[in-house]
Each structure stands twice: as C-alpha cells, then as structure tokens.
Amino acid sequence: QSSQQQIGVDFTLPFTIRASGLRFTDSVDVVALGNQLQSDTSIAVSAELHIHSTSTFPINAALHFRFYDAMGSLLWTEDLPLVHSGVVDPQTGFVTQSTSATDILTLDSVAMEQIAQAQWLEIEANLETAGGGQDPVKLEASSGLEVHVGMNVEFEKVIL
C-alpha cells in the first residue's frame, strides 16, 4: 500500500549519536492471510509470535501492528519489542555487554477473528538509541545483531 520513513538523528563528534523518533512504516495486503485464518474447513483460534534477539548495538526497536478493513477502519492493534539495546557504559557510550531477550506476542480468538477480517496491515518500526534516545552512544564496527522469529498458530476444524 505505502511506505514512509522519518528520521531524526543528532551527531556529536567523535561519532557520538543520540537518536529518537526514528520511524519506518510499511503496509501490506493481508486478504490472503484472512482467507487462511478463516475458511470453510478451519478457523485460527490463537497464535503466538516469538522474537528472540541478541544485540550489541546501542539501539532499541519496537514493532507496532495495525490491521485495517477495506474502509480504513482500525480493527486490531498490537505492539511488540523487536530489539533491546546492549548495555551501554554511560561514561564511554560504548556497549559493554550484549542483551538477549525473547518477546512473545499472544493473540487470542477475538484477535484472530478481527485479524482475519483485515484487508491490510500497517507495520511501524520505531527505533531509538539507549536511554530513550537521550544518552550519547557510540557505534563500533564489531557491533552485531541476531534476530530469530517463530510463529505458532492453533486451528480448529469446522464440522459442517
């Protein structure tokens, strides 16, 4: 449907960064998903989205999911952390320890019913440096990020 990016970054030399309000938005057609979640033979009754991340970047990121019907009315919204900042030394601004986290988004039958009616999904990713974008941080070439995503969906068979 549409994509947009909004960026606001404050640089202080040497290579010190403070950033908040970094926002990336995209939308996708989810009609086919709705057809898979509710059919004549089965309906989705619950789902879990698992995101495991390990980061040595001084950046936090979160996802915001908004599901809309054909008229543009909001049907369902969910938020989920994506990446957690590594531990930052406030004196140097460098990450001193990686952070590992597993976040789980759980959707019940009410959510699944609303999502199945959606025509499009807007996904927004919000990023900020450690400390809510207020602490000066420094990036290193050795910084790394690892993200694993998994999903479980439970279906019930429809008996006619």
PDB file of C-alpha atoms in Angstrom:
ATOM      1  CA  GLN A   1       0.000   0.000   0.000  1.00  0.00           C
ATOM      2  CA  SER A   2       2.510   2.629   1.128  1.00  0.00           C
ATOM      3  CA  SER A   3       5.906   3.106   2.746  1.00  0.00           C
ATOM      4  CA  GLN A   4       7.394   6.022   4.617  1.00  0.00           C
ATOM      5  CA  GLN A   5      10.439   6.778   6.722  1.00  0.00           C
ATOM      6  CA  GLN A   6      11.006   9.500   9.279  1.00  0.00           C
ATOM      7  CA  ILE A   7      14.493  10.099  10.640  1.00  0.00           C
ATOM      8  CA  GLY A   8      15.847  12.473  13.266  1.00  0.00           C
ATOM      9  CA  VAL A   9      19.451  11.962  14.360  1.00  0.00           C
ATOM     10  CA  ASP A  10      21.775  14.133  16.490  1.00  0.00           C
ATOM     11  CA  PHE A  11      25.518  13.591  15.855  1.00  0.00           C
ATOM     12  CA  THR A  12      28.311  14.806  18.120  1.00  0.00           C
ATOM     13  CA  LEU A  13      31.905  14.117  17.087  1.00  0.00           C
ATOM     14  CA  PRO A  14      33.705  11.899  17.580  1.00  0.00           C
ATOM     15  CA  PHE A  15      30.970   9.509  16.479  1.00  0.00           C
ATOM     16  CA  THR A  16      28.579  10.045  19.367  1.00  0.00           C
ATOM     17  CA  ILE A  17      24.937   9.528  18.445  1.00  0.00           C
ATOM     18  CA  ARG A  18      21.627  10.258  20.137  1.00  0.00           C
ATOM     19  CA  ALA A  19      18.555   9.283  18.203  1.00  0.00           C
ATOM     20  CA  SER A  20      14.841   9.046  18.892  1.00  0.00           C
ATOM     21  CA  GLY A  21      11.784   9.198  16.710  1.00  0.00           C
ATOM     22  CA  LEU A  22      13.306   7.002  14.009  1.00  0.00           C
ATOM     23  CA  ARG A  23      10.212   5.546  12.412  1.00  0.00           C
ATOM     24  CA  PHE A  24       9.758   3.288   9.392  1.00  0.00           C
ATOM     25  CA  THR A  25       6.263   2.410   8.187  1.00  0.00           C
ATOM     26  CA  ASP A  26       5.111  -0.047   5.553  1.00  0.00           C
ATOM     27  CA  SER A  27       1.794  -1.640   4.689  1.00  0.00           C
ATOM     28  CA  VAL A  28       0.886  -4.956   3.111  1.00  0.00           C
ATOM     29  CA  ASP A  29      -2.249  -6.549   1.719  1.00  0.00           C
ATOM     30  CA  VAL A  30      -3.386  -9.326   4.097  1.00  0.00           C
ATOM     31  CA  VAL A  31      -6.543 -10.566   2.357  1.00  0.00           C
ATOM     32  CA  ALA A  32      -4.901 -13.926   1.613  1.00  0.00           C
ATOM     33  CA  LEU A  33      -3.896 -14.240   5.275  1.00  0.00           C
ATOM     34  CA  GLY A  34      -7.501 -13.698   6.333  1.00  0.00           C
ATOM     35  CA  ASN A  35      -8.628 -16.430   3.957  1.00  0.00           C
ATOM     36  CA  GLN A  36      -6.114 -18.809   5.549  1.00  0.00           C
ATOM     37  CA  LEU A  37      -7.148 -17.884   9.101  1.00  0.00           C
ATOM     38  CA  GLN A  38     -10.852 -18.488   8.455  1.00  0.00           C
ATOM     39  CA  SER A  39     -12.007 -20.965   5.844  1.00  0.00           C
ATOM     40  CA  ASP A  40     -14.935 -23.320   5.361  1.00  0.00           C
ATOM     41  CA  THR A  41     -12.926 -26.129   6.968  1.00  0.00           C
ATOM     42  CA  SER A  42     -10.947 -24.466   9.772  1.00  0.00           C
ATOM     43  CA  ILE A  43     -10.531 -21.301  11.839  1.00  0.00           C
ATOM     44  CA  ALA A  44      -7.493 -19.946  13.661  1.00  0.00           C
ATOM     45  CA  VAL A  45      -8.222 -19.644  17.388  1.00  0.00           C
ATOM     46  CA  SER A  46      -4.873 -18.433  18.725  1.00  0.00           C
ATOM     47  CA  ALA A  47      -1.358 -17.500  17.684  1.00  0.00           C
ATOM     48  CA  GLU A  48       1.985 -16.654  19.231  1.00  0.00           C
ATOM     49  CA  LEU A  49       4.743 -14.672  17.561  1.00  0.00           C
ATOM     50  CA  HIS A  50       8.137 -15.226  19.205  1.00  0.00           C
ATOM     51  CA  ILE A  51      11.048 -12.854  18.623  1.00  0.00           C
ATOM     52  CA  HIS A  52      14.417 -13.650  20.188  1.00  0.00           C
ATOM     53  CA  SER A  53      17.185 -11.092  19.783  1.00  0.00           C
ATOM     54  CA  THR A  54      20.767 -10.717  20.895  1.00  0.00           C
ATOM     55  CA  SER A  55      22.257  -7.272  20.376  1.00  0.00           C
ATOM     56  CA  THR A  56      25.489  -5.410  20.926  1.00  0.00           C
ATOM     57  CA  PHE A  57      24.035  -2.320  19.241  1.00  0.00           C
ATOM     58  CA  PRO A  58      23.006   0.609  21.485  1.00  0.00           C
ATOM     59  CA  ILE A  59      19.574   0.664  19.841  1.00  0.00           C
ATOM     60  CA  ASN A  60      16.064  -0.332  20.954  1.00  0.00           C
ATOM     61  CA  ALA A  61      13.443  -1.190  18.341  1.00  0.00           C
ATOM     62  CA  ALA A  62       9.736  -1.955  18.640  1.00  0.00           C
ATOM     63  CA  LEU A  63       7.100  -3.037  16.120  1.00  0.00           C
ATOM     64  CA  HIS A  64       3.557  -1.702  16.001  1.00  0.00           C
ATOM     65  CA  PHE A  65       0.996  -3.738  14.020  1.00  0.00           C
ATOM     66  CA  ARG A  66      -2.269  -2.107  12.885  1.00  0.00           C
ATOM     67  CA  PHE A  67      -4.863  -4.125  10.974  1.00  0.00           C
ATOM     68  CA  TYR A  68      -7.464  -2.264   8.867  1.00  0.00           C
ATOM     69  CA  ASP A  69     -10.615  -3.235   6.987  1.00  0.00           C
ATOM     70  CA  ALA A  70     -11.376  -2.208   3.392  1.00  0.00           C
ATOM     71  CA  MET A  71     -12.844   1.119   4.561  1.00  0.00           C
ATOM     72  CA  GLY A  72      -9.688   2.005   6.505  1.00  0.00           C
ATOM     73  CA  SER A  73     -11.216   1.406   9.934  1.00  0.00           C
ATOM     74  CA  LEU A  74      -8.808   0.081  12.545  1.00  0.00           C
ATOM     75  CA  LEU A  75      -9.718  -3.489  13.511  1.00  0.00           C
ATOM     76  CA  TRP A  76      -6.836  -4.533  15.739  1.00  0.00           C
ATOM     77  CA  THR A  77      -3.529  -3.193  17.027  1.00  0.00           C
ATOM     78  CA  GLU A  78      -0.589  -4.855  18.768  1.00  0.00           C
ATOM     79  CA  ASP A  79       2.872  -3.740  19.909  1.00  0.00           C
ATOM     80  CA  LEU A  80       5.953  -5.914  20.264  1.00  0.00           C
ATOM     81  CA  PRO A  81       9.575  -5.169  21.157  1.00  0.00           C
ATOM     82  CA  LEU A  82      11.937  -6.256  18.382  1.00  0.00           C
ATOM     83  CA  VAL A  83      15.451  -5.484  19.674  1.00  0.00           C
ATOM     84  CA  HIS A  84      16.753  -4.493  23.098  1.00  0.00           C
ATOM     85  CA  SER A  85      19.849  -2.286  23.359  1.00  0.00           C
ATOM     86  CA  GLY A  86      23.094  -3.750  24.573  1.00  0.00           C
ATOM     87  CA  VAL A  87      24.259  -2.483  27.987  1.00  0.00           C
ATOM     88  CA  VAL A  88      25.868   0.949  27.487  1.00  0.00           C
ATOM     89  CA  ASP A  89      28.643   2.363  29.673  1.00  0.00           C
ATOM     90  CA  PRO A  90      27.403   5.902  30.432  1.00  0.00           C
ATOM     91  CA  GLN A  91      30.995   7.191  30.681  1.00  0.00           C
ATOM     92  CA  THR A  92      32.189   5.983  27.268  1.00  0.00           C
ATOM     93  CA  GLY A  93      28.948   5.495  25.314  1.00  0.00           C
ATOM     94  CA  PHE A  94      30.123   2.054  24.173  1.00  0.00           C
ATOM     95  CA  VAL A  95      28.159  -1.172  24.603  1.00  0.00           C
ATOM     96  CA  THR A  96      29.928  -3.265  27.247  1.00  0.00           C
ATOM     97  CA  GLN A  97      27.631  -6.295  27.233  1.00  0.00           C
ATOM     98  CA  SER A  98      25.163  -7.833  24.821  1.00  0.00           C
ATOM     99  CA  THR A  99      21.487  -8.086  25.687  1.00  0.00           C
ATOM    100  CA  SER A 100      19.427 -11.174  24.858  1.00  0.00           C
ATOM    101  CA  ALA A 101      15.651 -11.158  25.104  1.00  0.00           C
ATOM    102  CA  THR A 102      12.678 -13.209  23.982  1.00  0.00           C
ATOM    103  CA  ASP A 103       9.421 -11.340  23.438  1.00  0.00           C
ATOM    104  CA  ILE A 104       6.120 -13.091  22.735  1.00  0.00           C
ATOM    105  CA  LEU A 105       3.007 -11.616  21.192  1.00  0.00           C
ATOM    106  CA  THR A 106      -0.024 -13.758  22.096  1.00  0.00           C
ATOM    107  CA  LEU A 107      -3.227 -13.449  20.085  1.00  0.00           C
ATOM    108  CA  ASP A 108      -6.475 -14.970  21.369  1.00  0.00           C
ATOM    109  CA  SER A 109      -9.578 -15.989  19.407  1.00  0.00           C
ATOM    110  CA  VAL A 110     -11.018 -12.438  19.490  1.00  0.00           C
ATOM    111  CA  ALA A 111      -7.816 -11.041  17.996  1.00  0.00           C
ATOM    112  CA  MET A 112      -7.650 -13.803  15.396  1.00  0.00           C
ATOM    113  CA  GLU A 113     -11.242 -13.121  14.313  1.00  0.00           C
ATOM    114  CA  GLN A 114     -10.525  -9.400  13.864  1.00  0.00           C
ATOM    115  CA  ILE A 115      -7.244 -10.020  12.053  1.00  0.00           C
ATOM    116  CA  ALA A 116      -8.964 -12.488   9.705  1.00  0.00           C
ATOM    117  CA  GLN A 117     -11.316  -9.658   8.633  1.00  0.00           C
ATOM    118  CA  ALA A 118      -8.440  -7.283   7.842  1.00  0.00           C
ATOM    119  CA  GLN A 119      -7.665  -6.151   4.315  1.00  0.00           C
ATOM    120  CA  TRP A 120      -4.292  -4.568   5.026  1.00  0.00           C
ATOM    121  CA  LEU A 121      -1.686  -4.378   7.755  1.00  0.00           C
ATOM    122  CA  GLU A 122       0.421  -1.358   8.619  1.00  0.00           C
ATOM    123  CA  ILE A 123       3.718  -2.203  10.319  1.00  0.00           C
ATOM    124  CA  GLU A 124       5.641   0.563  12.020  1.00  0.00           C
ATOM    125  CA  ALA A 125       9.139   0.091  13.421  1.00  0.00           C
ATOM    126  CA  ASN A 126      10.291   2.657  15.988  1.00  0.00           C
ATOM    127  CA  LEU A 127      13.969   2.926  16.868  1.00  0.00           C
ATOM    128  CA  GLU A 128      15.869   4.910  19.454  1.00  0.00           C
ATOM    129  CA  THR A 129      19.320   4.779  20.962  1.00  0.00           C
ATOM    130  CA  ALA A 130      19.797   3.564  24.535  1.00  0.00           C
ATOM    131  CA  GLY A 131      18.387   5.680  27.338  1.00  0.00           C
ATOM    132  CA  GLY A 132      15.279   6.632  25.405  1.00  0.00           C
ATOM    133  CA  GLY A 133      17.389   8.445  22.816  1.00  0.00           C
ATOM    134  CA  GLN A 134      18.836  10.785  25.447  1.00  0.00           C
ATOM    135  CA  ASP A 135      22.148   9.067  26.231  1.00  0.00           C
ATOM    136  CA  PRO A 136      25.041   9.664  23.814  1.00  0.00           C
ATOM    137  CA  VAL A 137      26.215   6.320  22.402  1.00  0.00           C
ATOM    138  CA  LYS A 138      28.988   5.201  20.075  1.00  0.00           C
ATOM    139  CA  LEU A 139      28.760   2.566  17.371  1.00  0.00           C
ATOM    140  CA  GLU A 140      31.547   0.067  16.840  1.00  0.00           C
ATOM    141  CA  ALA A 141      32.369  -1.942  13.730  1.00  0.00           C
ATOM    142  CA  SER A 142      32.160  -5.085  15.868  1.00  0.00           C
ATOM    143  CA  SER A 143      28.534  -4.420  16.905  1.00  0.00           C
ATOM    144  CA  GLY A 144      26.193  -7.219  15.999  1.00  0.00           C
ATOM    145  CA  LEU A 145      22.538  -8.160  15.955  1.00  0.00           C
ATOM    146  CA  GLU A 146      20.907 -11.562  15.781  1.00  0.00           C
ATOM    147  CA  VAL A 147      17.130 -11.963  15.460  1.00  0.00           C
ATOM    148  CA  HIS A 148      15.126 -15.206  15.371  1.00  0.00           C
ATOM    149  CA  VAL A 149      11.402 -15.182  14.599  1.00  0.00           C
ATOM    150  CA  GLY A 150       8.938 -18.022  15.056  1.00  0.00           C
ATOM    151  CA  MET A 151       5.174 -18.350  14.991  1.00  0.00           C
ATOM    152  CA  ASN A 152       2.660 -20.881  16.275  1.00  0.00           C
ATOM    153  CA  VAL A 153      -0.946 -20.831  15.091  1.00  0.00           C
ATOM    154  CA  GLU A 154      -3.666 -23.078  16.531  1.00  0.00           C
ATOM    155  CA  PHE A 155      -6.533 -24.059  14.249  1.00  0.00           C
ATOM    156  CA  GLU A 156      -9.858 -25.734  14.973  1.00  0.00           C
ATOM    157  CA  LYS A 157     -11.562 -27.873  12.375  1.00  0.00           C
ATOM    158  CA  VAL A 158     -15.023 -26.736  11.314  1.00  0.00           C
ATOM    159  CA  ILE A 159     -17.541 -29.573  11.179  1.00  0.00           C
ATOM    160  CA  LEU A 160     -20.496 -28.857   8.938  1.00  0.00           C
TER     161      LEU A 160
END
